[in-house]
Amino acid sequence: MADQKPLFKAPYDIKDVSALFAIVAFVLIIAAIIGNNLFGIFQENVRFS
């Protein structure tokens, strides 16, 4: 237990975290756009009443 990490030192690189966050945000935005378009096509083709 002599070689403990400092308690408040970040164990990650902020560039890695921001790059990963950007990739996840981009994938979620693309998925939302595609899902919205597919739901619009589904609503046009299926009459609910």
CSV table of C-alpha atoms in Angstrom, one decimal:
chain,number,residue,atom,x,y,z
A,1,MET,CA,0.0,0.0,0.0
A,2,ALA,CA,3.0,2.3,-0.2
A,3,ASP,CA,2.6,3.2,-3.9
A,4,GLN,CA,-0.9,4.6,-3.8
A,5,LYS,CA,-2.1,7.1,-6.4
A,6,PRO,CA,-2.9,10.6,-5.3
A,7,LEU,CA,-6.5,11.0,-4.4
A,8,PHE,CA,-7.4,14.0,-6.6
A,9,LYS,CA,-5.2,13.3,-9.6
A,10,ALA,CA,-7.2,12.5,-12.7
A,11,PRO,CA,-6.5,9.0,-13.9
A,12,TYR,CA,-7.4,9.9,-17.4
A,13,ASP,CA,-6.4,12.3,-20.1
A,14,ILE,CA,-9.0,15.0,-20.8
A,15,LYS,CA,-8.3,14.7,-24.6
A,16,ASP,CA,-9.3,11.0,-24.5
A,17,VAL,CA,-12.4,11.7,-22.6
A,18,SER,CA,-13.5,14.6,-24.8
A,19,ALA,CA,-12.8,12.5,-28.0
A,20,LEU,CA,-14.8,9.6,-26.6
A,21,PHE,CA,-17.7,12.0,-25.6
A,22,ALA,CA,-17.7,13.5,-29.1
A,23,ILE,CA,-17.9,10.1,-30.7
A,24,VAL,CA,-20.8,9.0,-28.5
A,25,ALA,CA,-22.6,12.3,-29.0
A,26,PHE,CA,-22.2,12.0,-32.8
A,27,VAL,CA,-23.5,8.4,-32.8
A,28,LEU,CA,-26.5,9.4,-30.7
A,29,ILE,CA,-27.3,12.3,-32.9
A,30,ILE,CA,-27.2,10.2,-36.1
A,31,ALA,CA,-29.3,7.5,-34.4
A,32,ALA,CA,-31.9,10.1,-33.4
A,33,ILE,CA,-32.1,11.5,-36.9
A,34,ILE,CA,-32.4,8.1,-38.5
A,35,GLY,CA,-35.0,6.9,-35.9
A,36,ASN,CA,-37.0,10.1,-36.4
A,37,ASN,CA,-37.1,9.6,-40.2
A,38,LEU,CA,-38.0,6.0,-39.9
A,39,PHE,CA,-40.8,6.8,-37.5
A,40,GLY,CA,-42.1,9.4,-39.9
A,41,ILE,CA,-42.2,6.9,-42.7
A,42,PHE,CA,-43.9,4.4,-40.4
A,43,GLN,CA,-46.6,7.0,-39.4
A,44,GLU,CA,-47.3,7.8,-43.1
A,45,ASN,CA,-47.7,4.2,-44.1
A,46,VAL,CA,-49.8,3.0,-41.1
A,47,ARG,CA,-53.2,4.7,-40.5
A,48,PHE,CA,-54.1,4.5,-36.8
A,49,SER,CA,-57.7,5.4,-37.1
